[in-house]
Coordinates of C-alpha atoms in Angstrom, one line a residue:
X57 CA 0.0 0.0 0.0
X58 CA 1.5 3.5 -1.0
X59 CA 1.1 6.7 1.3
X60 CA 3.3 7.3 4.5
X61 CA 1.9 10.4 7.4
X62 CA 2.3 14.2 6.2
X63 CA 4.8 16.4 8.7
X64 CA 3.3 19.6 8.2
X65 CA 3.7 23.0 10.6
X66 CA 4.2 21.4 14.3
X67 CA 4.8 18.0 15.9
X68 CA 2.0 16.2 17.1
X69 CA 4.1 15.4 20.2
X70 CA 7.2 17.0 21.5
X71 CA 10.4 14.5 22.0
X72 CA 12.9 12.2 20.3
X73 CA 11.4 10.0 17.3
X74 CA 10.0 6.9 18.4
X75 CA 11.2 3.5 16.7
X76 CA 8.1 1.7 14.5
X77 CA 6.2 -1.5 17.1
X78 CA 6.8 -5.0 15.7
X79 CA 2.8 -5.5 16.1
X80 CA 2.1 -9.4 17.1
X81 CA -1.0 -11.9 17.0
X82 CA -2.0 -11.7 20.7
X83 CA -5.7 -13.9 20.2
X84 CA -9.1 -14.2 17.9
X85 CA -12.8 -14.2 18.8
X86 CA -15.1 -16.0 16.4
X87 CA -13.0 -16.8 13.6
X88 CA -14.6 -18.1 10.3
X89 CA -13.4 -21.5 9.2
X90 CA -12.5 -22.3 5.5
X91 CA -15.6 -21.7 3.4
X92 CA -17.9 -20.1 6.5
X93 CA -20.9 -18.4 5.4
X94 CA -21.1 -15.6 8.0
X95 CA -24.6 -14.4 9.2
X96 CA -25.9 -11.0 8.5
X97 CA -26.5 -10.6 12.1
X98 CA -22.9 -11.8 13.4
X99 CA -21.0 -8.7 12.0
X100 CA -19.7 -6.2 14.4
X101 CA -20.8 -3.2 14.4
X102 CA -18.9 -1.0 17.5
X103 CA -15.8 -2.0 19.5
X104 CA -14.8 0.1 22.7
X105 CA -12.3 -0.5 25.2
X106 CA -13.3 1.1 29.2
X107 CA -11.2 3.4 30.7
X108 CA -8.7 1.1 32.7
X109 CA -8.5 -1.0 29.4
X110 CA -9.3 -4.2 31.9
X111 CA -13.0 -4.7 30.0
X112 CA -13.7 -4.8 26.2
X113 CA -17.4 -4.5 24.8
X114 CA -18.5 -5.2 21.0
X115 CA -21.4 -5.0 19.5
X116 CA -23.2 -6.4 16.4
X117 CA -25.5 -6.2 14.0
X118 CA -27.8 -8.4 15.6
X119 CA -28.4 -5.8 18.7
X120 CA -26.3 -7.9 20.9
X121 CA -23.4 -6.3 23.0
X122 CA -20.6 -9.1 24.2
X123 CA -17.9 -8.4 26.7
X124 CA -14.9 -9.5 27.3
X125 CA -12.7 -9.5 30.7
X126 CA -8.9 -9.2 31.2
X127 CA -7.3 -12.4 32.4
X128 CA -3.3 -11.8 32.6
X129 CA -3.3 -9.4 35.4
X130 CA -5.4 -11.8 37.4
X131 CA -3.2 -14.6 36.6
X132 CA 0.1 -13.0 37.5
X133 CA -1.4 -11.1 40.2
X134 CA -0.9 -7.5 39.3
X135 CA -3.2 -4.6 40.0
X136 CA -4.4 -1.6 37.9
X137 CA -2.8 0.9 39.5
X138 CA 0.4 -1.3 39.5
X139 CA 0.2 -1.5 35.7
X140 CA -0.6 2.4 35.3
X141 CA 2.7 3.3 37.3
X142 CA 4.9 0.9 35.0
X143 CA 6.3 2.1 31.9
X144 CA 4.4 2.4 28.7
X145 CA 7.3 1.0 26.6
X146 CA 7.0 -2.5 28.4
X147 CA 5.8 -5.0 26.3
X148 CA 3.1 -7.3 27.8
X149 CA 0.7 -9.5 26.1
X150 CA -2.6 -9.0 27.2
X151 CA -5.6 -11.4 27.2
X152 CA -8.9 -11.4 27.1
X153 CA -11.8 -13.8 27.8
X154 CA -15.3 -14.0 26.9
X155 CA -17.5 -12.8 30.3
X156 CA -20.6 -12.6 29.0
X157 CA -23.7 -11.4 26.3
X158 CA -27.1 -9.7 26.5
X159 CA -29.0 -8.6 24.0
X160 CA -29.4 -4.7 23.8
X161 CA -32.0 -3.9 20.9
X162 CA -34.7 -5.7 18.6
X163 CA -36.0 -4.7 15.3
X164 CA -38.8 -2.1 15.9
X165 CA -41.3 -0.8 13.0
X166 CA -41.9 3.2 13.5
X167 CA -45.7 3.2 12.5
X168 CA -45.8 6.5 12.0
X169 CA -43.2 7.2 9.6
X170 CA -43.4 3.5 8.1
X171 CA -39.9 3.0 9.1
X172 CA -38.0 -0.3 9.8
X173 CA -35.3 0.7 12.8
X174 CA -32.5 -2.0 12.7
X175 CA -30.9 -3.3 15.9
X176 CA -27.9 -3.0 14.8
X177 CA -25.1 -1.3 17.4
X178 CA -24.0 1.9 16.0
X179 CA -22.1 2.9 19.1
X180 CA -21.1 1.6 22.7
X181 CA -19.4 4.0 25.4
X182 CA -18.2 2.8 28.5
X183 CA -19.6 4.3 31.9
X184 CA -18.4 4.7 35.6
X185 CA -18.4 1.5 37.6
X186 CA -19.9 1.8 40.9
X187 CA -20.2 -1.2 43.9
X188 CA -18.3 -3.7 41.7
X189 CA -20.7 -3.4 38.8
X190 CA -20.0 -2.7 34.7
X191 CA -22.0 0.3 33.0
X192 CA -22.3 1.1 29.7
X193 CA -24.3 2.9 26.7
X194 CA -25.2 1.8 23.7
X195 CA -27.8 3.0 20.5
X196 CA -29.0 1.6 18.0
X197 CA -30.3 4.6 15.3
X198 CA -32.7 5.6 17.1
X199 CA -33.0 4.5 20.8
X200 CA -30.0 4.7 23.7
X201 CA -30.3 2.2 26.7
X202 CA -28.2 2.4 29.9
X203 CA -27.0 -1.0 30.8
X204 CA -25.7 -2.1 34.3
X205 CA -23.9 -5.5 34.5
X206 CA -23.1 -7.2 37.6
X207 CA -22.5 -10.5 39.2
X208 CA -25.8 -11.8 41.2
X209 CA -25.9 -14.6 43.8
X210 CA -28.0 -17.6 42.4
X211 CA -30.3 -18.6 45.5
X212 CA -30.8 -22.3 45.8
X213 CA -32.9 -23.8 49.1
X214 CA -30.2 -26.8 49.8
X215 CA -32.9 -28.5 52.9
X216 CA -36.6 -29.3 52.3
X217 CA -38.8 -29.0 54.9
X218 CA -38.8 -32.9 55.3
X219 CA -36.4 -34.6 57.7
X220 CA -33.9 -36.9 55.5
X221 CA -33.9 -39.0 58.2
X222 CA -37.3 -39.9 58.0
X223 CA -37.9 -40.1 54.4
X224 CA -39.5 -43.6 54.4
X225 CA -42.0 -42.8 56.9
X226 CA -42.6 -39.3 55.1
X227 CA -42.9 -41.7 51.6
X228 CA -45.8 -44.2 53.8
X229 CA -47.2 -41.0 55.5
X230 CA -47.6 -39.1 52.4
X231 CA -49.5 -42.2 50.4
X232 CA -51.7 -43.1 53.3
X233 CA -52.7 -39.1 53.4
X234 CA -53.0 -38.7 49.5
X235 CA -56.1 -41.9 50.0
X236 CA -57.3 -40.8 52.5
X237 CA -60.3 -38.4 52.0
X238 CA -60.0 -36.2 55.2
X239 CA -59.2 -32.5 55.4
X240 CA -55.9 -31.8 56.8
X241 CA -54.5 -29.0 58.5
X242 CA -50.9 -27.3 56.9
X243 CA -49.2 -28.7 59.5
X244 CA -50.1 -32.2 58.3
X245 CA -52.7 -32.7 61.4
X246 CA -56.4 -33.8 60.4
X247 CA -59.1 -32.1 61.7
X248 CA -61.0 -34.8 63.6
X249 CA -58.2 -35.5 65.9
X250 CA -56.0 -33.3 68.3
X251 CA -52.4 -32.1 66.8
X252 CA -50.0 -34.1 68.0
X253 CA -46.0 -32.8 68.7
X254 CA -43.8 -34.5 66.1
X255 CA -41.4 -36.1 69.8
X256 CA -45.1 -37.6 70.8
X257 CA -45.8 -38.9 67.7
X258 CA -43.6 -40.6 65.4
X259 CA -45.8 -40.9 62.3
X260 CA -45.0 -36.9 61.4
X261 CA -41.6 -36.0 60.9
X262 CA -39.8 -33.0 62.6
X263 CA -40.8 -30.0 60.6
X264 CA -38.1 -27.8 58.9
X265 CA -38.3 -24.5 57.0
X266 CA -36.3 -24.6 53.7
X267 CA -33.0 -22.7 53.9
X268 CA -31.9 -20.7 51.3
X269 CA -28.2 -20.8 50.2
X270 CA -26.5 -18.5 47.9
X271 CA -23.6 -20.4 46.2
X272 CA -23.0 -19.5 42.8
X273 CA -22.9 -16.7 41.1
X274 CA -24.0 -15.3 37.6
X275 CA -23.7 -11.8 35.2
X276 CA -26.9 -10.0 35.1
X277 CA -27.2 -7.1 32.4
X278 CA -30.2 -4.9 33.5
X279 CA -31.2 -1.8 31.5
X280 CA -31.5 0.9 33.9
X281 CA -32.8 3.6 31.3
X282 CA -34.3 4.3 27.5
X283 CA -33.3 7.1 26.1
X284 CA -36.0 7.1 23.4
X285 CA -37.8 9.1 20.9
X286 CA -35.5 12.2 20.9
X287 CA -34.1 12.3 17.6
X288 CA -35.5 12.2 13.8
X289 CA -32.7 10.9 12.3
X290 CA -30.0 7.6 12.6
X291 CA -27.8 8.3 15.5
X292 CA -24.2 8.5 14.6
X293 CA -22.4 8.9 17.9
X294 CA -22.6 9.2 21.5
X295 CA -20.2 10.2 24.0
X296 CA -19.7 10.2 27.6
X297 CA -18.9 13.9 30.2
X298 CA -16.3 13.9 32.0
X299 CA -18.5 14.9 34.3
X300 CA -19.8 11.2 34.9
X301 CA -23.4 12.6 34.6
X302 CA -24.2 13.9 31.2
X303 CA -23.7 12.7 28.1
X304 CA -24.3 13.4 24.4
X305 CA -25.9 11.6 21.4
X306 CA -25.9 13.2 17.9
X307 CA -27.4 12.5 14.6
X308 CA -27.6 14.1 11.0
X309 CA -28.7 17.2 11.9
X310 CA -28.5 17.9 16.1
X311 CA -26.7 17.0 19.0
X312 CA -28.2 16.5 22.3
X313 CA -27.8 16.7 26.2
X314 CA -28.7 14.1 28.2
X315 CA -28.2 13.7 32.2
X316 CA -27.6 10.1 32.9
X317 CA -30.4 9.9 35.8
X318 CA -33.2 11.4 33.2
X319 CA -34.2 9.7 30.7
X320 CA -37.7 11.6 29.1
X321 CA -35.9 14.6 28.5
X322 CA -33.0 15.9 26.7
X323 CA -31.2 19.7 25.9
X324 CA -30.7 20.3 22.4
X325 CA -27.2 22.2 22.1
X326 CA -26.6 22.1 18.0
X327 CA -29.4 22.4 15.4
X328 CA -28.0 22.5 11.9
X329 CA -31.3 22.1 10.0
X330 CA -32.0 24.7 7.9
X331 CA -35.8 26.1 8.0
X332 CA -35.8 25.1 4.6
X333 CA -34.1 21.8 3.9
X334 CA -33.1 22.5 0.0
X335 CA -30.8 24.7 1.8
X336 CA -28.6 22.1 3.7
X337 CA -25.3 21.8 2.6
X338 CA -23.6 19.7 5.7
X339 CA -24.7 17.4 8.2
X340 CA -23.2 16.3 11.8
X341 CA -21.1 12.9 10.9
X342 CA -19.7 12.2 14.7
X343 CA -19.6 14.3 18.0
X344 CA -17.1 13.6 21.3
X345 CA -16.9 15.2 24.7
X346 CA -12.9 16.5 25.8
X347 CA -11.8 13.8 27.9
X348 CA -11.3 16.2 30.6
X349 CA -13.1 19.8 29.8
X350 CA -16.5 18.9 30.8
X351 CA -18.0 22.3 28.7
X352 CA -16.2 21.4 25.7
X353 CA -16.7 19.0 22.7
X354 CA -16.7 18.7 19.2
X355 CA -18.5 17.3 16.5
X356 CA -17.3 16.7 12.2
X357 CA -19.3 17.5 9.9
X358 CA -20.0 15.8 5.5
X359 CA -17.6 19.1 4.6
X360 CA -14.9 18.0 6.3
X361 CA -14.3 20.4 9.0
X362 CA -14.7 20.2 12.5
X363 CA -16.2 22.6 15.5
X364 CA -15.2 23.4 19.3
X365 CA -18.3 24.4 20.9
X366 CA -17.9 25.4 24.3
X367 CA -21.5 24.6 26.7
X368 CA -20.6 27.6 28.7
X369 CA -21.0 30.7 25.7
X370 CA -24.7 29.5 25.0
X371 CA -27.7 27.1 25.5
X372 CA -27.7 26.6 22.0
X373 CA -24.2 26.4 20.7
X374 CA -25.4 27.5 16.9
X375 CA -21.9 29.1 17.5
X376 CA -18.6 27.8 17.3
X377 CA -15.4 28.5 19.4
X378 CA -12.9 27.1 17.2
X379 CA -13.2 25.8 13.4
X380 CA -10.8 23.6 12.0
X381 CA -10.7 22.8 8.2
X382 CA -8.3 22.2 5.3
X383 CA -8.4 24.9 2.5
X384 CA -8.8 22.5 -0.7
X385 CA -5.5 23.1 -3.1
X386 CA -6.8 25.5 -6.3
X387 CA -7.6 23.3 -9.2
X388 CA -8.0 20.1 -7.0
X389 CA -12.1 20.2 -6.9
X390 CA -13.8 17.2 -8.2
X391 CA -17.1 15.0 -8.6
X392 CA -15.7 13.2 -5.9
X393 CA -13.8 15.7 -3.6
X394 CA -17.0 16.6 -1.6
X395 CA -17.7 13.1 -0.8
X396 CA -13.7 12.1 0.1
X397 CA -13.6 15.1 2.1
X398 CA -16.9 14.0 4.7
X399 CA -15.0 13.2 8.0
X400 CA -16.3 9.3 9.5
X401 CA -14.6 9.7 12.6
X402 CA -13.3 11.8 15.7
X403 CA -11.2 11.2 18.5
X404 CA -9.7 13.1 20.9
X405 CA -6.2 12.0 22.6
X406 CA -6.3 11.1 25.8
X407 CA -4.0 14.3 26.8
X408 CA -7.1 16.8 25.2
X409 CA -4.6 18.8 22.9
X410 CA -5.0 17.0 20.0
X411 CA -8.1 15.8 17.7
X412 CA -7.7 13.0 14.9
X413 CA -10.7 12.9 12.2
X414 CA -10.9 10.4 9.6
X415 CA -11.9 10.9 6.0
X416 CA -11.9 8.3 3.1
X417 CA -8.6 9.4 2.0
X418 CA -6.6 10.4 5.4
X419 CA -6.0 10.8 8.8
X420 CA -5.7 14.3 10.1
X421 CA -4.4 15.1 13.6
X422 CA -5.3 18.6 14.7
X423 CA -3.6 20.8 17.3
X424 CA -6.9 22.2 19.3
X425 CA -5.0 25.6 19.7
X426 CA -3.9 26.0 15.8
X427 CA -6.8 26.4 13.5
X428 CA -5.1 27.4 10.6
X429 CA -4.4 23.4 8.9
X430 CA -3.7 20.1 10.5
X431 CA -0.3 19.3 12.3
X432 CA -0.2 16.1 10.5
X433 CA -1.9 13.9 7.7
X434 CA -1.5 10.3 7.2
X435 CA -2.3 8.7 3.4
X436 CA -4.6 5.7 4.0
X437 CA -6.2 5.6 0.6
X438 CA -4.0 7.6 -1.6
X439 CA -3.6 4.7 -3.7
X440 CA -7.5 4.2 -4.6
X441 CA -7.7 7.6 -6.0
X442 CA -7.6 5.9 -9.8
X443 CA -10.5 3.7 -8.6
X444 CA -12.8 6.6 -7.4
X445 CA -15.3 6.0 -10.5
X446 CA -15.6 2.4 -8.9
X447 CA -15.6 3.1 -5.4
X448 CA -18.8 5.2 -6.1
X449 CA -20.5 2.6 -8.2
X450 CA -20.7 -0.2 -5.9
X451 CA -21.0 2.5 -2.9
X452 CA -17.7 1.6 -0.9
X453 CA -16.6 5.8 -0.9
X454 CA -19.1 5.9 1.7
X455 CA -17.6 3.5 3.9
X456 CA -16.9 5.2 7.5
X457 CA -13.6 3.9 8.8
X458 CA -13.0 4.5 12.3
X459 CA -9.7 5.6 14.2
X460 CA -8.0 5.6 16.9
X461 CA -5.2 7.0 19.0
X462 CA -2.4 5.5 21.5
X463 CA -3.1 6.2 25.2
X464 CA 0.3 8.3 25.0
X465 CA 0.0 9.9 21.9
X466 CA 2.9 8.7 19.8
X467 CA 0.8 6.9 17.3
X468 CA -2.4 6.2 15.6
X469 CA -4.9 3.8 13.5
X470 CA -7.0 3.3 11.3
X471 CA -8.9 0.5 9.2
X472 CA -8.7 -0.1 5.0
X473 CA -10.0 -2.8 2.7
X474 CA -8.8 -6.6 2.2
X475 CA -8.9 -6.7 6.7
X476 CA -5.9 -4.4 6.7
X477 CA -5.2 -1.8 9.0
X478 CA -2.5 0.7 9.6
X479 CA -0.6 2.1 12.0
X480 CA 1.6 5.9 11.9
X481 CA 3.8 7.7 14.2
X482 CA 2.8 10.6 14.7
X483 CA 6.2 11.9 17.0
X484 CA 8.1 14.3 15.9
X485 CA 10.6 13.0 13.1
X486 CA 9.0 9.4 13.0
X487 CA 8.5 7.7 9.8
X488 CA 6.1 4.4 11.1
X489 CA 3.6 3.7 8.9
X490 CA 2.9 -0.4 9.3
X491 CA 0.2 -1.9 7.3
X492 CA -1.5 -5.1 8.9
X493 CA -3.7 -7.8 8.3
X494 CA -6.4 -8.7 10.6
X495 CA -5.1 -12.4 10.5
X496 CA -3.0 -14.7 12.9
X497 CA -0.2 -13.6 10.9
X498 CA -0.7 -9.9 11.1
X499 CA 3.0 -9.1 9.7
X500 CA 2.2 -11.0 5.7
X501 CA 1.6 -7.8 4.6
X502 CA 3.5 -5.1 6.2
X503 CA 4.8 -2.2 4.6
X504 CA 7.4 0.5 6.1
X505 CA 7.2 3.4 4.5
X506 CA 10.9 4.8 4.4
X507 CA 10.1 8.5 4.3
X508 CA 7.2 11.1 4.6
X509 CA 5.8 12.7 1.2
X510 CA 5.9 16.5 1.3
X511 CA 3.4 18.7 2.1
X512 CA 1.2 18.8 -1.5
X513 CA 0.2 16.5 -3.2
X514 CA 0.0 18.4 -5.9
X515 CA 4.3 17.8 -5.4
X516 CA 4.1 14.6 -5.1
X517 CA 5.6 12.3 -7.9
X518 CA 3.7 11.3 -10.9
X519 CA 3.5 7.6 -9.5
X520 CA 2.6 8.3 -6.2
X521 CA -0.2 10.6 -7.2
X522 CA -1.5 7.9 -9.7
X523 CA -0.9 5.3 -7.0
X524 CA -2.2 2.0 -8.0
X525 CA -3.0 0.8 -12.3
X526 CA -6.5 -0.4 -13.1
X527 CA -5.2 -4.1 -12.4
X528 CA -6.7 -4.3 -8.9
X529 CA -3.5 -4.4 -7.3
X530 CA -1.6 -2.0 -5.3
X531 CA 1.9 -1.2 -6.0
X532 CA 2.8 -3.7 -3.6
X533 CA 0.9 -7.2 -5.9
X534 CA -1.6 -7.0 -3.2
X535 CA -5.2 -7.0 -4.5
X536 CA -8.3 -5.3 -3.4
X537 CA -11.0 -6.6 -2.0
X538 CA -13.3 -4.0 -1.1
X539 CA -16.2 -6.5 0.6
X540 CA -13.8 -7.3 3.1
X541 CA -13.2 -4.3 5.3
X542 CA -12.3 -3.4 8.7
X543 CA -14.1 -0.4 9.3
X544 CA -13.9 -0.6 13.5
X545 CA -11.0 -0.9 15.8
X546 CA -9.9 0.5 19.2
X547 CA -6.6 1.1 20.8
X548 CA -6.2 0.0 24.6
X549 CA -5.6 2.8 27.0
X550 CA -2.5 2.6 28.4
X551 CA -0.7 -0.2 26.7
X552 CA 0.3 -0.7 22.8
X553 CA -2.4 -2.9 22.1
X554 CA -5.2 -2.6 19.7
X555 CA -8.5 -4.3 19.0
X556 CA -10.0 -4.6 15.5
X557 CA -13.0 -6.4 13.8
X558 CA -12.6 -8.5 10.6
X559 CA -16.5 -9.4 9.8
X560 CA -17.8 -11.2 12.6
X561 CA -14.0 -11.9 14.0
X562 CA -12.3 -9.9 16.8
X563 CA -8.8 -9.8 16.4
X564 CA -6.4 -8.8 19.2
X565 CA -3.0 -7.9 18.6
X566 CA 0.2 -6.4 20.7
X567 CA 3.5 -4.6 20.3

């Protein structure tokens, strides 16, 4: 695959160059055998680490959420905080096991509008934990539940209320009763004779009241809230406060508030609908709160920019603080460069300085405090540029890839066609671009990119513009295969670790 990152005015991070990761195979979930037909249904949809990187959640077409736990640090016996005070250089290889499933949303029929609404998972976000117990959002496109997952004692009564002792008399006592056609009392006396005490008489046993004994245990996933009927078009994102209160959800054209406790009624903070809608020119593709700046988030929009809003200025934030965008180079416009330009994807880095968007073409990681361009790009699918004509035929330029960043900020990710992903450094001086291949054998197609291409592309060479012939190969012998494609992936928190879905597969690999 051709295309390296794109140094432009600052460093994304301040230091020495980092070396490139030797990425390895760390484990797979659900992997296809030879010839597997894989269901409709099966497919993930939304992959999302939690905050402490111990818990994974995916979710799938089907409206199912499955999560995974961490197993290593329990089996060596190390701690969270013990892990966050080691260095972030140490390689460890971290494993997961399946903990459990529920499922979050069915297929509903909107009568009104004569709508189908999938189940499908657009989106998970992880929530506090509280008393031992796992929280989490997630939305389908139109309804967000609240989840609560924890461990619940299974009661089992372990002693009838029948003496073993005397379970042949109870069996003689019990036949001669059934043929019998007196009334007896609950106590097992009839009613033409006095009661007798069980030591008197040894025809009853000694009565005993069941005990109850709590012995195993099992996950129960409760939904604690719907947040329902509050937008009119597919969600595309939702994101957690800081806070640990609110939280946001956004779709085409708004983004809304929503306090975690309430669920029948939300703020609207961004309207972008036109009063008349021949007039609308951009819609809201994804939205995130500042990991840390509880009054600030963002949101990209099908133009290719993307707005700070700050909660504080107004209640509706028609208003941005901060607009970032790349000025398109004169003579560049095409058919396609609208659609190319429409950013899938946000993130913010863990630090808050820093945003990275995702467009068809490139990753783009912005400085929050210079709005004039981008402080780096990254070529993803610089080589597909030939094939635009095609992508737009059989609908793949309007795939939305997802990215991610590294818990400290020296690299980041994102998914392409044939299960491939890739991986740049984004430190000052680095040259890493990796390409992998969501496979056991993650390194059979890696390519290292020797040097960055300069700033323009319209200064690029004649090949690298071109990038790959009409042969359905890259420059590299490797062909396309644009129905395979790994459009979702996460990076751990605070280890080199990333998480990726291949179809209905979830690959986990380590550096």
């Amino acid at each position: 695959m051709n295309g390296g990152g794109e140094g432009l005015a600052a460093p994304a991070t301040s230091g020495a160059a980092v070396s490139p990761l030797e990425w390895k195979f760390s484990q797979v979930f659900g992997e296809r055998t030879a010839g597997e037909e894989v269901q409709e249904v099966d497919i993930i949809s939304a992959i999302e680490f939690d905050r402490t990187g111990e818990h994974l959640a995916t979710g799938d077409r089907g409206g199912r959420v499955v999560l995974f736990e961490r197993t290593d640090i329990k089996d060596h016996g190390g701690h969270r905080r013990d892990l966050e005070r080691m260095d972030y250089s140490i390689s460890r290889h971290p494993e997961f096991r399946y903990k459990t499933e529920f499922q979050s949303h069915e297929p509903e029929f909107d009568y009104l509008k004569s709508l189908e609404i999938e189940e499908k998972i657009n989106k998970i976000r992880w929530c506090q934990t509280a008393n031992g117990a796992l929280f989490l959002l997630s939305t389908n496109d139109k309804t967000i539940k609240y989840w609560k997952v924890q461990e619940k004692k299974i009661k089992k009564v372990c002693e009838m209320n029948v003496d073993a002792s005397k379970s042949m008399e109870n069996g003689a006592v019990a036949s001669s009763m059934s043929a019998s056609s007196k009334p007896y009392l609950a106590n097992g006396a009839c009613k033409d004779r006095p009661v007798s005490s069980p030591s008197n008489d040894t025809s009853f046993p000694a009565l005993h009241l069941p005990v109850v004994t709590s012995q195993e245990t099992s996950l129960v996933a409760r939904c604690r809230r719907v947040y329902a009927h509050a937008h009119d078009y597919h969600i595309n994102s939702i994101s957690n406060n800081s806070d640990g209160e609110t939280f946001i959800s956004a779709d085409d054209l708004r983004i809304n508030l929503w306090n975690l406790e309430i669920s029948n009624q939300s703020f609207n903070i961004v309207d972008v609908k036109p009063a008349n809608m021949e007039d609308l020119t951009e819609v809201i593709t994804s939205a995130e709160f500042h990991p840390t700046h509880c009054n600030t988030l963002a949101y990209s929009s099908s133009k290719g920019s993307i707005r700070l809003i700050d909660l504080r200025q107004s209640a509706l934030c028609d208003t941005h603080s901060k607009l970032f965008e790349e000025q398109e180079a004169p003579g560049s416009r095409s058919f396609f460069t609208e659609i190319i330009a429409s950013i899938s994807d946000i993130k913010f880095a863990k630090n808050g300085r820093h945003i990275l968007s995702r467009d068809y073409m490139t990753l783009k990681l912005w400085d929050i405090n210079m709005d004039s361009g981008p402080v780096a790009t990254f070529q993803v699918h610089e080589h597909l540029r030939p094939k635009l004509c095609d992508l737009y035929e059989n609908d793949s330029i309007f795939d939305k890839f997802e990215c991610c960043l590294s818990g400290d900020g020296h690299r980041v990710a994102t998914g392409s066609y044939s299960n491939l992903f890739r991986v740049f450094g984004c430190s000052e001086g680095s040259t890493e671009a990796t390409t992998l291949e969501a496979s056991k054998n993650p390194m059979r197609r890696q390519v290292q990119t020797p040097a960055r291409p300069s700033r323009s592309l319209g200064n690029l060479p004649r090949v690298l513009r071109r990038g790959a012939d009409n042969s359905g190969a890259d420059a590299n012998g490797n062909s396309f295969d644009f129905t395979t494609k790994l459009l979702h992936l996460a990076w751990h928190p605070s280890e080199n670790s990333i998480a990726c879905a291949a179809s209905n597969s979830l690959y986990m690999y380590y550096a």
